[in-house]
Amino acid sequence: MQSAARSTPAPRGESAWLSKYIQPAVLAGATVALAVGAARVVAGDHMLFPGSTAGWAFAVLTGIVVAHLVAMEQDRWWGSSGSGSALVLAMLLLYGWVPAVLVSLAVVTLVAAARRYRRQLILVQGAADILGVGAAALVLAACGSHPTVGHPRGPEDWQLSTLAECLLAAVAYLVVSRLLLWLCVAPPGGLRTLARTALLRQGLVAAALLGIAPLIMVVATHVPQALPLFAVPLIALDSALRIARVRAEEQLLDPLTGLPNRQWLLERTRSELDEAERTGVRCALILIDLDRFRSVNDTLGHPAGDELLLKIADRIRSALPRGAETARLGGDEFAVLLPCVGSQTSAQHVARTLVGHLGAPLDLDGLPLVVEASAGVAVFPDHAGEAEGLLRRADVAMYGAKRERSGVEVYEASRDGNSPARLGLLGDLRGALDQGDVELHYQPKVGFDGGVVGLEALVRWTHPERGRVPPDEFIATAESSGLMPRLTEYVLETALAQVARWRDAGLTVPVAVNVSSRDVHTPGFAGAVAARLARHGVPPGSLQLEITEHAMLEDPQKAADTLAGLTGHGVRMSLDDFGTGYSSLVHLRKLPVSELKIDRSFVARLVVDAEDAEIVRCTIDLAHSLGLVVVAEGVEDDATWGRLRDMGCDAVQGWLVSAAMPAHEATAWLRARDDAPEPVAGAEPVRRAGQRPPAPRPGAPGRPGAIGLAPEPSP
């Protein structure tokens, strides 16, 4: 199982330089200190270690402490032992520098050897502790205290200033030994959370030193036989500190997979971005989300879902490139941090490799299962300069991959509904809706006998500073935010008010309005539409709602229920952009729609592309077999008109008939096609039988074949 503290790459940049030059300096300094200490012992004829009962008692206590530390398996650079440190400080205050160093080396080297540390690491840890003890000894010497084995400084020599000496010695020992060890051993760009935990732990160790070391000195002076009994409070101290450390680490780990969690990822990403900024390299963050994971939980149960997540975590770990790190963010979301990438393309390649690795069949309790995933990629500094921004942009790219069903997408600001430009546009659009500055244009749909079968309401917005904003831009912004329902309400309200005015003027042409997937998945949408029809006094048959295949595919059952509710109120339904959403014939057969609109992408090349012509012909035959009216979008020339008429298409829409027009121009257009219109009950279309619709007028407003709440195509 991967841990947050162990999943660190090799040192890079400045950290590598520190590791390269600080370690030899620490080893050299410790060697010199040992040599000086040994020379002073020999020159002064001092004893190295107390040989009395106290000496044996200290040796037994040291052995117990070593055995306990080996059993704890505590291997963090910041996980220094409170018991070992208290023992070393007590020896230093009582007998001086040399015995304290011997105890320190015994604890450090024996524990490190038992845990099978590398020789270099054992030497570095021992050297750092020697220099820490030496710093504490210098503090005591500066305070006028020079204890030795032959002349120990017992409790009878204590004064009020002794407390200050103990405090300064403990601080010097901890600061020097921990700082040197961090410079030599700690992972580069260490996590701030771990650093804070380390500082807190060292503070607890310092308090333990001050509390226990003087007691050890008192017992060693008066009742040395009782020294081994200190093993109990020392072991209790270490156990308490270890529990605190484990809890701190657990806050950075996912309890199910053992992978680091979101907090760890953000901390680690911040550190890597700092390193990348110093060295001028790129970092990348990949966000991976499993497709249709919810169906596994619903079908096989949550235990099977947990087992699947464990297998996915193992697969991601096994497929990570060198130096990369992974985390679980929650649910079925995983993240991969690439500390160094050459380009956006290389990061995208890694993401595709990971997604492909996850797509291999796996066995889940005897059931073969293929898991698909979507991934989003964001790169520093191209897409964001901080960890939170990079994660958010990777999330945007990931949802783009899900929406496009492309597997992997790299972040693009143009698709981000939360970019500063989009947020500004969103605020302006909200204000335009509140002030009624968004307009509806109307594009006719006509039959081949010249009769008008309906109008489609198309939303248009002219920004006060930017001018006319393309519908695909501001509609995409509304869809990616919570403004889409508000826009749909505005379009419905405006369109129905216009239908009511036309009916009062004797024009009873039905109007079609596009609705989004969010609308048809909103509970109560059908009832809200019926209430709006009643408020305007418009018969339900005068309104037609157009929905795309994509909206149906997101949740077919919920969409079908909403459509059934709408048709139950008498509202007619149309399936828009048919052929672009991969809907099955089974879904089409069950949908309560009365009209099918063939997407312009097939109609545009109908005359020159035999395959597109065959698709259109088959679609018309299929729709007629299901009792549906067929409307072709994007008809712009006579040849296309003729082919569609020969294929049996029912109606057309496009520039050949008319561009989208403001309400007053649409009124004039309708009146021109019916010299003496008579009010007709229901939603019978305005007709002028036998007349071929004219070509579009030069300079007519609107663009060819634009659809209501969908992106507006180019001419």
XYZ file of C-alpha atoms in Angstrom:
715
model
C 0.000 0.000 0.000
C 1.323 3.371 -0.994
C 1.588 5.973 1.746
C 1.535 9.695 1.534
C 4.941 10.053 3.117
C 6.649 7.423 0.990
C 5.366 8.295 -2.456
C 8.036 10.879 -3.225
C 10.197 11.107 -6.313
C 13.925 11.469 -6.405
C 15.353 14.875 -5.462
C 15.516 17.467 -8.208
C 16.976 20.916 -8.635
C 17.939 22.782 -5.485
C 16.953 19.868 -3.226
C 19.283 17.553 -5.116
C 22.095 20.084 -4.657
C 21.431 20.197 -0.903
C 21.382 16.437 -0.629
C 24.616 16.198 -2.614
C 26.675 18.684 -0.588
C 25.049 18.763 2.878
C 25.426 15.037 3.580
C 29.239 15.015 3.202
C 29.449 18.178 5.292
C 27.383 16.639 8.080
C 29.443 13.452 8.032
C 32.664 15.439 8.077
C 31.455 17.638 10.926
C 30.420 14.647 13.005
C 33.772 12.976 12.369
C 35.652 16.076 13.521
C 33.424 16.368 16.601
C 34.042 12.735 17.514
C 37.774 13.176 17.043
C 37.852 16.280 19.220
C 35.757 14.584 21.880
C 37.928 11.476 21.887
C 41.105 13.595 22.131
C 39.688 15.507 25.103
C 38.694 12.282 26.825
C 42.168 10.818 26.335
C 43.947 14.029 27.303
C 41.821 14.519 30.401
C 41.806 10.845 31.333
C 37.999 10.878 31.445
C 35.802 7.794 31.501
C 33.681 7.141 28.435
C 30.668 5.749 30.280
C 29.698 5.345 33.925
C 30.772 1.914 35.095
C 28.813 1.824 38.335
C 25.302 0.565 38.875
C 24.019 3.676 37.135
C 25.992 2.770 34.016
C 24.523 -0.731 33.843
C 21.052 0.613 34.553
C 21.429 3.135 31.717
C 22.595 0.346 29.404
C 19.555 -1.803 30.248
C 17.203 1.151 29.775
C 18.854 1.956 26.440
C 18.393 -1.655 25.303
C 14.693 -1.573 26.200
C 14.238 1.708 24.326
C 16.019 0.308 21.253
C 13.842 -2.829 21.267
C 10.722 -0.716 21.554
C 11.725 1.586 18.703
C 12.501 -1.369 16.443
C 9.066 -2.821 17.176
C 7.383 0.528 16.383
C 8.797 0.505 12.820
C 8.897 4.287 12.827
C 10.733 5.373 9.699
C 9.876 9.005 9.052
C 12.648 11.598 9.096
C 10.514 13.690 11.412
C 9.532 10.740 13.587
C 12.307 11.148 16.179
C 11.839 9.217 19.388
C 10.796 11.055 22.519
C 12.188 8.198 24.613
C 15.580 8.151 22.900
C 15.878 11.940 22.996
C 14.956 12.120 26.701
C 17.588 9.479 27.471
C 20.269 11.327 25.498
C 19.500 14.679 27.154
C 19.552 13.116 30.634
C 22.993 11.616 29.931
C 24.217 14.975 28.595
C 23.038 16.965 31.628
C 24.362 14.389 34.094
C 27.556 13.000 32.553
C 28.449 15.297 29.651
C 28.862 15.071 25.889
C 30.723 11.761 25.426
C 28.286 9.394 27.227
C 25.373 11.181 25.601
C 26.893 10.593 22.160
C 27.407 6.906 22.984
C 23.747 6.519 23.971
C 22.660 8.467 20.890
C 24.765 6.311 18.563
C 23.494 3.148 20.241
C 19.870 4.169 19.733
C 20.306 5.492 16.177
C 22.588 2.821 14.750
C 20.974 -0.204 16.393
C 17.456 0.870 15.416
C 18.519 1.780 11.862
C 20.416 -1.493 11.444
C 17.469 -3.523 12.739
C 15.214 -1.834 10.192
C 17.773 -2.546 7.467
C 18.372 1.040 6.482
C 20.981 1.765 3.876
C 24.450 2.317 5.314
C 24.512 5.877 4.024
C 21.262 6.666 5.826
C 22.540 5.142 9.085
C 25.695 7.266 8.900
C 23.743 10.435 8.140
C 21.284 9.904 10.995
C 24.093 9.143 13.429
C 26.103 12.172 12.294
C 23.120 14.524 12.604
C 22.440 13.298 16.134
C 26.109 13.690 17.115
C 26.118 17.292 15.955
C 22.820 17.906 17.774
C 24.280 16.590 21.018
C 27.392 18.675 20.386
C 25.277 21.818 19.940
C 23.513 21.115 23.254
C 26.898 20.561 24.955
C 28.127 23.914 23.649
C 25.037 25.576 25.126
C 25.791 24.002 28.518
C 29.444 25.029 28.260
C 28.395 28.579 27.485
C 26.299 28.488 30.646
C 29.354 27.315 32.665
C 28.305 23.659 32.958
C 30.951 20.972 32.159
C 29.685 17.632 33.513
C 31.769 14.461 33.024
C 31.494 10.825 34.090
C 33.985 11.470 36.837
C 32.271 14.661 37.977
C 28.563 14.338 37.206
C 26.247 17.245 37.747
C 23.646 15.854 40.122
C 20.438 17.398 41.456
C 22.319 18.880 44.392
C 23.995 21.273 41.936
C 20.736 22.532 40.467
C 19.822 26.172 40.694
C 17.024 28.317 39.345
C 19.049 28.859 36.174
C 19.202 25.099 35.563
C 15.720 25.141 34.058
C 16.812 27.676 31.457
C 19.936 25.620 30.690
C 17.832 22.472 30.172
C 15.443 24.355 27.913
C 18.224 25.846 25.777
C 20.060 22.525 25.552
C 16.900 20.671 24.490
C 16.086 23.278 21.849
C 19.658 23.231 20.493
C 19.665 19.424 20.325
C 16.329 19.187 18.528
C 16.832 22.112 16.147
C 20.311 21.098 14.991
C 19.697 17.347 14.706
C 16.264 17.676 13.041
C 17.333 20.464 10.690
C 20.418 18.589 9.498
C 18.441 15.391 9.070
C 15.759 17.231 7.081
C 18.360 18.770 4.773
C 19.988 15.383 4.182
C 17.083 12.963 4.108
C 13.724 14.713 3.785
C 11.926 14.514 0.426
C 12.352 17.612 -1.744
C 9.431 19.964 -1.793
C 8.043 18.333 1.341
C 4.357 18.705 2.076
C 3.402 21.674 4.199
C 1.001 19.499 6.163
C 3.797 17.079 7.044
C 6.067 19.972 7.930
C 3.486 21.359 10.323
C 3.012 17.912 11.818
C 6.775 17.565 12.206
C 7.057 20.880 14.029
C 4.222 19.939 16.352
C 5.814 16.577 17.044
C 9.184 18.104 17.820
C 7.471 20.474 20.230
C 5.944 17.498 22.027
C 9.332 15.788 22.099
C 10.890 18.925 23.600
C 8.242 18.996 26.333
C 8.922 15.329 27.065
C 12.642 15.996 27.293
C 12.152 18.735 29.867
C 9.671 16.677 31.837
C 11.454 13.324 31.954
C 15.176 14.052 31.632
C 15.505 15.721 35.078
C 13.605 12.829 36.674
C 15.991 10.352 35.074
C 18.907 12.338 36.530
C 17.405 12.254 40.044
C 16.810 8.504 39.945
C 20.250 7.810 38.415
C 21.891 9.754 41.239
C 19.979 8.311 44.190
C 18.342 5.014 43.122
C 20.088 3.854 39.904
C 18.602 0.360 40.217
C 15.195 1.849 39.408
C 16.311 3.365 36.083
C 14.887 0.495 33.932
C 11.447 1.361 35.324
C 11.557 4.524 33.223
C 10.962 2.264 30.244
C 7.239 2.372 31.074
C 6.695 6.164 30.823
C 9.162 6.427 27.929
C 7.370 3.742 25.932
C 4.017 5.344 26.796
C 5.354 8.669 25.537
C 6.504 7.185 22.238
C 3.230 5.328 21.799
C 1.215 8.495 22.330
C 3.337 10.412 19.839
C 3.105 7.553 17.349
C -0.692 7.561 17.583
C -0.669 11.303 16.919
C 1.566 10.746 13.881
C -0.614 7.948 12.514
C -3.727 10.085 12.844
C -2.001 12.949 11.072
C -1.061 10.620 8.214
C -4.543 9.128 8.048
C -5.886 12.593 7.334
C -3.883 12.472 4.103
C -4.902 8.946 3.044
C -7.985 7.451 1.448
C -9.251 4.782 3.872
C -10.431 2.385 1.130
C -7.522 2.270 -1.327
C -4.690 3.557 0.858
C -3.893 6.134 -1.807
C -3.273 9.750 -0.844
C -6.411 11.887 -0.773
C -7.392 15.295 -2.150
C -5.689 17.236 0.660
C -2.425 15.390 0.056
C -2.695 15.938 -3.688
C -3.136 19.687 -3.307
C -0.231 19.905 -0.845
C 2.013 17.844 -3.081
C 0.989 19.745 -6.199
C 1.820 23.061 -4.543
C 5.299 21.783 -3.724
C 5.873 20.436 -7.218
C 4.669 23.665 -8.813
C 7.134 25.626 -6.679
C 9.907 23.299 -7.836
C 8.754 23.509 -11.467
C 8.707 27.293 -11.341
C 12.280 27.353 -10.049
C 13.570 24.919 -12.646
C 11.428 26.122 -15.570
C 9.725 22.796 -16.336
C 6.074 21.861 -16.885
C 3.891 19.905 -14.463
C 0.661 18.182 -15.388
C -2.377 17.005 -13.479
C -4.577 14.232 -14.885
C -8.068 13.724 -13.482
C -9.605 10.304 -14.173
C -13.269 9.442 -13.659
C -14.851 6.043 -14.284
C -17.758 5.960 -16.727
C -21.043 4.497 -15.490
C -19.558 3.428 -12.144
C -22.915 4.099 -10.521
C -24.422 1.203 -12.464
C -21.929 -1.182 -10.823
C -23.065 -0.091 -7.358
C -26.740 -0.259 -8.357
C -26.434 -3.672 -10.020
C -23.816 -5.537 -7.976
C -23.923 -3.629 -4.697
C -21.520 -1.341 -2.877
C -19.108 -4.118 -1.766
C -18.546 -4.974 -5.429
C -18.077 -1.271 -6.165
C -15.436 -1.027 -3.439
C -13.658 -4.081 -4.825
C -13.688 -2.492 -8.276
C -12.154 0.712 -6.894
C -9.374 -1.310 -5.257
C -8.585 -3.008 -8.557
C -8.662 0.314 -10.393
C -6.297 1.842 -7.822
C -3.875 -1.053 -8.313
C -4.031 -0.644 -12.081
C -3.317 3.054 -11.916
C -0.363 2.462 -9.594
C 1.075 -0.196 -11.858
C 0.750 2.017 -14.959
C 2.273 5.187 -13.490
C 5.337 6.515 -15.301
C 8.473 7.052 -13.276
C 8.171 9.947 -10.831
C 4.391 10.218 -11.160
C 2.103 10.055 -8.146
C -1.556 9.191 -7.795
C -4.369 9.995 -5.381
C -8.026 9.183 -4.944
C -10.169 12.292 -4.726
C -13.365 10.545 -3.694
C -16.010 8.346 -5.281
C -14.688 7.054 -8.598
C -12.342 10.010 -9.191
C -8.574 9.541 -9.265
C -5.786 12.009 -9.995
C -2.262 11.561 -11.336
C 0.430 14.183 -10.789
C 3.219 14.337 -13.372
C 6.027 16.423 -11.793
C 7.807 16.943 -15.103
C 6.371 16.746 -18.631
C 7.769 17.970 -21.909
C 4.541 19.278 -23.404
C 0.760 19.086 -23.357
C 0.968 16.338 -25.966
C 3.190 14.159 -23.783
C 0.844 14.642 -20.816
C -2.094 13.694 -23.025
C -0.202 10.591 -24.154
C 0.280 9.528 -20.518
C -3.435 10.063 -19.892
C -4.392 7.938 -22.899
C -2.039 5.191 -21.721
C -3.658 5.201 -18.277
C -7.184 5.186 -19.697
C -6.248 2.364 -22.064
C -4.739 0.398 -19.178
C -7.940 0.783 -17.185
C -10.006 -0.422 -20.150
C -8.513 -3.929 -20.122
C -11.033 -6.590 -18.948
C -10.924 -7.441 -15.253
C -12.519 -10.093 -13.104
C -14.909 -8.928 -10.400
C -16.011 -11.858 -8.252
C -16.033 -14.148 -11.272
C -17.795 -11.621 -13.488
C -15.756 -10.330 -16.451
C -16.042 -6.555 -16.563
C -14.720 -3.852 -18.883
C -14.332 -0.452 -17.235
C -14.184 2.689 -19.334
C -12.820 5.962 -18.030
C -12.580 9.602 -19.053
C -9.575 11.795 -18.296
C -8.894 15.518 -18.298
C -5.415 17.037 -18.522
C -4.248 20.434 -17.250
C -0.643 21.620 -17.529
C 1.357 24.137 -15.479
C 2.009 26.920 -16.354
C -0.029 26.778 -19.575
C -3.432 26.405 -17.943
C -3.024 27.478 -14.301
C -0.379 28.744 -11.913
C -1.635 27.245 -8.660
C -2.684 23.788 -7.461
C -6.390 24.528 -6.998
C -6.665 26.105 -10.441
C -4.844 23.212 -12.071
C -7.175 20.694 -10.420
C -10.261 22.661 -11.444
C -9.137 22.933 -15.042
C -8.335 19.217 -15.192
C -11.877 18.646 -13.906
C -13.297 20.852 -16.679
C -11.302 18.902 -19.278
C -12.441 15.584 -17.805
C -16.121 16.523 -18.078
C -15.413 17.637 -21.632
C -14.052 14.162 -22.367
C -17.206 12.633 -20.900
C -19.425 14.935 -22.920
C -17.576 14.292 -26.174
C -17.018 10.596 -25.387
C -13.416 11.091 -26.495
C -11.682 9.391 -23.563
C -9.092 12.142 -22.974
C -9.260 15.908 -23.367
C -6.735 18.656 -22.664
C -8.085 21.796 -21.022
C -9.217 24.549 -23.378
C -10.194 27.950 -22.030
C -12.813 28.328 -24.770
C -14.751 25.398 -23.298
C -14.470 26.535 -19.707
C -17.694 28.102 -18.535
C -15.897 29.413 -15.444
C -13.072 31.288 -17.167
C -12.997 35.056 -16.414
C -14.266 35.904 -19.906
C -17.080 33.370 -19.671
C -18.026 34.512 -16.174
C -18.231 38.095 -17.431
C -20.343 36.971 -20.372
C -22.568 34.996 -18.020
C -23.181 38.031 -15.829
C -23.986 40.169 -18.865
C -26.369 37.511 -20.198
C -28.166 37.331 -16.866
C -28.576 41.102 -16.930
C -29.821 40.991 -20.542
C -32.477 38.431 -19.592
C -33.584 40.544 -16.642
C -33.883 43.644 -18.858
C -35.453 41.830 -21.832
C -32.547 42.602 -24.174
C -32.434 39.072 -25.618
C -34.485 38.731 -28.821
C -36.214 35.886 -30.591
C -36.001 35.503 -34.355
C -38.276 33.139 -36.237
C -37.359 30.873 -39.157
C -40.137 29.296 -41.234
C -40.640 25.612 -41.985
C -42.577 25.073 -45.212
C -44.017 22.117 -47.034
C -43.365 21.346 -50.714
C -46.826 22.697 -51.567
C -45.709 26.095 -50.308
C -47.713 25.977 -47.079
C -46.113 27.187 -43.847
C -46.092 24.326 -41.342
C -44.511 26.298 -38.528
C -41.838 28.677 -37.284
C -38.831 27.935 -35.133
C -37.950 30.447 -32.413
C -34.215 31.206 -32.371
C -32.580 33.184 -29.596
C -30.365 36.164 -30.514
C -28.362 38.522 -28.289
C -26.586 41.771 -29.164
C -24.073 42.689 -26.469
C -23.771 46.448 -25.805
C -19.973 46.319 -26.187
C -19.169 43.125 -28.104
C -21.992 43.400 -30.574
C -23.809 40.293 -31.713
C -22.732 37.254 -29.667
C -22.882 33.906 -31.510
C -25.599 31.695 -30.010
C -23.221 28.744 -29.628
C -21.054 30.880 -27.325
C -23.616 32.248 -24.906
C -25.803 29.130 -24.957
C -22.803 26.957 -24.057
C -22.073 29.382 -21.211
C -25.656 29.108 -19.966
C -25.605 25.311 -20.223
C -22.411 25.036 -18.153
C -23.936 27.176 -15.403
C -27.259 27.370 -13.644
C -28.623 29.938 -16.097
C -30.019 27.488 -18.662
C -33.437 27.051 -16.998
C -33.757 30.835 -16.813
C -32.945 31.149 -20.533
C -35.468 28.444 -21.428
C -38.167 30.192 -19.380
C -37.385 33.473 -21.134
C -37.591 31.903 -24.599
C -40.839 30.088 -23.806
C -42.413 33.187 -22.279
C -41.383 35.406 -25.197
C -42.421 32.880 -27.862
C -45.842 32.192 -26.307
C -46.507 35.920 -25.912
C -45.748 36.335 -29.636
C -47.956 33.376 -30.581
C -50.792 34.976 -28.594
C -50.312 38.283 -30.471
C -50.285 36.476 -33.809
C -53.455 34.615 -32.915
C -55.122 37.910 -31.995
C -54.067 39.205 -35.442
C -55.522 36.140 -37.161
C -52.226 34.264 -37.737
C -52.375 30.803 -36.207
C -48.967 29.439 -37.154
C -47.412 27.033 -34.602
C -44.025 27.891 -33.104
C -41.239 25.486 -32.133
C -38.921 26.153 -29.181
C -35.726 24.238 -28.408
C -35.273 22.864 -24.882
C -32.100 21.515 -23.291
C -31.385 18.210 -21.602
C -31.465 19.938 -18.211
C -35.017 21.083 -18.933
C -36.399 17.650 -19.768
C -34.662 16.158 -16.719
C -36.146 18.768 -14.373
C -39.114 17.478 -12.330
C -42.286 19.405 -13.022
C -41.159 20.825 -16.362
C -44.223 19.506 -18.236
C -46.617 21.054 -15.715
C -44.783 24.390 -15.858
C -45.153 24.481 -19.653
C -48.870 23.692 -19.422
C -49.353 26.471 -16.856
C -47.559 28.963 -19.098
C -49.746 27.977 -22.078
C -52.883 28.527 -20.008
C -51.665 31.920 -18.771
C -51.151 33.165 -22.330
C -54.347 31.568 -23.627
C -52.456 29.618 -26.298
C -53.752 26.163 -27.340
C -51.169 23.392 -26.619
C -51.129 22.460 -30.312
C -49.660 25.873 -31.167
C -46.442 24.995 -29.294
C -43.865 22.466 -30.390
C -40.804 21.636 -28.283
C -37.636 20.412 -29.978
C -35.223 18.138 -28.113
C -31.914 16.730 -29.355
C -30.786 13.112 -29.359
C -27.996 13.947 -26.904
C -30.566 15.059 -24.333
C -32.409 11.764 -24.737
C -29.290 9.654 -24.339
C -28.259 11.129 -20.971
C -31.254 9.591 -19.170
C -33.687 8.059 -21.692
C -36.299 7.014 -19.134
C -36.518 10.372 -17.360
C -36.596 12.223 -20.690
C -39.305 9.901 -22.000
C -41.398 10.512 -18.879
C -41.142 14.293 -19.339
C -42.003 14.034 -23.040
C -45.002 11.845 -22.208
C -46.185 14.473 -19.730
C -45.851 17.217 -22.339
C -47.726 15.291 -25.035
C -50.357 14.453 -22.427
C -50.978 18.194 -22.127
C -51.280 18.405 -25.923
C -47.825 19.837 -26.660
C -46.210 18.429 -29.793
C -42.639 17.132 -29.645
C -39.905 17.120 -32.290
C -36.612 15.185 -32.285
C -33.940 17.633 -33.446
C -30.527 16.992 -35.073
C -31.400 13.381 -35.839
C -28.391 11.318 -36.870
C -25.825 12.992 -34.593
C -26.583 11.298 -31.270
C -26.376 7.567 -32.025
C -29.861 6.904 -30.640
C -31.150 3.410 -31.173
C -34.276 2.572 -33.149
C -35.768 1.127 -29.966
C -35.562 4.542 -28.266
C -36.938 6.270 -31.349
C -39.897 3.898 -31.485
C -40.765 4.563 -27.836
C -40.421 8.344 -27.935
C -43.696 10.351 -27.957
C -42.569 12.621 -30.786
C -44.519 13.635 -33.859
C -41.726 15.178 -35.918
C -38.156 14.264 -36.820
C -35.649 16.850 -38.082
C -32.727 15.632 -40.183
C -29.511 17.376 -39.194
C -28.016 19.838 -41.676
C -24.722 17.923 -41.715
C -26.457 15.261 -43.828
C -28.615 17.641 -45.867
C -25.755 19.954 -46.905
C -24.033 17.292 -49.080
C -27.129 15.484 -50.149
C -26.647 16.282 -53.847
C -22.927 15.485 -54.098
C -22.499 12.638 -51.602
C -24.265 9.354 -52.332
C -23.781 8.064 -48.775
C -25.410 11.145 -47.239
C -28.235 10.850 -49.769
C -28.818 7.235 -48.767
C -28.791 8.148 -45.066
C -31.391 10.852 -45.657
C -33.568 8.540 -47.775
C -33.468 5.760 -45.150
C -34.203 8.239 -42.372
C -37.275 9.544 -44.206
C -38.555 6.013 -44.822
C -37.931 5.050 -41.183
C -39.707 8.129 -39.828
C -42.707 7.621 -42.106
C -42.970 3.993 -41.020
C -43.247 5.275 -37.436
C -45.843 7.879 -38.392
C -43.535 10.884 -38.006
C -43.371 14.090 -40.039
C -39.872 14.708 -41.487
C -38.293 18.166 -41.707
C -34.922 18.719 -43.371
C -32.714 21.489 -41.937
C -30.237 23.647 -43.805
C -31.831 23.632 -47.273
C -30.026 26.323 -49.253
C -30.365 25.504 -52.980
C -32.903 24.307 -55.553
C -31.119 21.002 -56.190
C -31.374 19.982 -52.532
C -35.017 21.056 -52.498
C -35.740 18.813 -55.489
C -33.956 15.766 -54.082
C -35.755 16.040 -50.763
C -39.119 16.412 -52.524
C -38.424 13.297 -54.596
C -37.476 11.350 -51.457
C -40.823 12.172 -49.874
C -39.626 14.641 -47.241
C -42.527 16.551 -45.676
C -41.039 20.010 -45.052
C -37.816 21.998 -45.231
C -36.135 24.787 -43.307
C -33.229 26.949 -44.419
C -32.048 29.999 -46.311
C -33.775 28.887 -49.495
C -37.063 29.527 -47.693
C -36.023 32.391 -45.427
C -33.446 33.408 -42.909
C -34.471 33.831 -39.292
C -36.377 37.105 -38.863
C -37.313 39.366 -35.952
C -40.943 39.145 -34.873
C -42.141 42.167 -36.847
C -40.493 40.934 -40.079
C -41.870 37.448 -39.516
C -45.337 38.998 -39.150
C -44.945 40.821 -42.468
C -43.609 37.641 -44.101
C -46.609 35.639 -42.914
C -49.072 38.277 -44.093
C -47.401 38.404 -47.492
C -48.004 34.669 -47.889
C -51.653 34.913 -46.913
C -53.385 37.900 -48.454
C -56.502 37.497 -46.358
C -55.742 35.310 -43.352
C -58.709 33.879 -41.486
C -58.434 32.710 -37.891
C -58.461 28.943 -37.748
C -59.065 26.985 -34.570
C -56.243 24.967 -33.101
C -52.828 25.100 -34.708
C -53.529 24.748 -38.417
C -50.619 26.162 -40.414
C -50.841 29.316 -42.514
C -50.970 28.134 -46.090
C -50.833 29.584 -49.548
C -51.337 26.515 -51.642
C -49.449 25.944 -54.861
C -46.829 28.621 -54.293
C -43.130 27.733 -54.218
C -41.358 29.616 -51.388
C -39.172 32.426 -52.720
C -35.406 32.620 -52.462
C -34.061 34.530 -49.473
C -34.073 38.275 -49.688
C -30.653 39.926 -49.943
C -29.493 41.229 -46.615
C -32.200 39.352 -44.720
C -31.390 39.098 -41.033
C -30.252 35.866 -39.478
C -28.008 33.100 -40.692
C -29.048 29.990 -42.586
C -30.710 27.224 -40.698
C -29.804 28.409 -37.205
C -31.455 26.356 -34.496
C -32.884 27.755 -31.313
C -30.812 26.812 -28.279
C -28.220 24.892 -30.236
C -24.931 26.251 -31.684
C -25.496 28.390 -34.761
C -23.819 26.945 -37.895
C -21.794 28.883 -40.406
C -23.391 29.894 -43.737
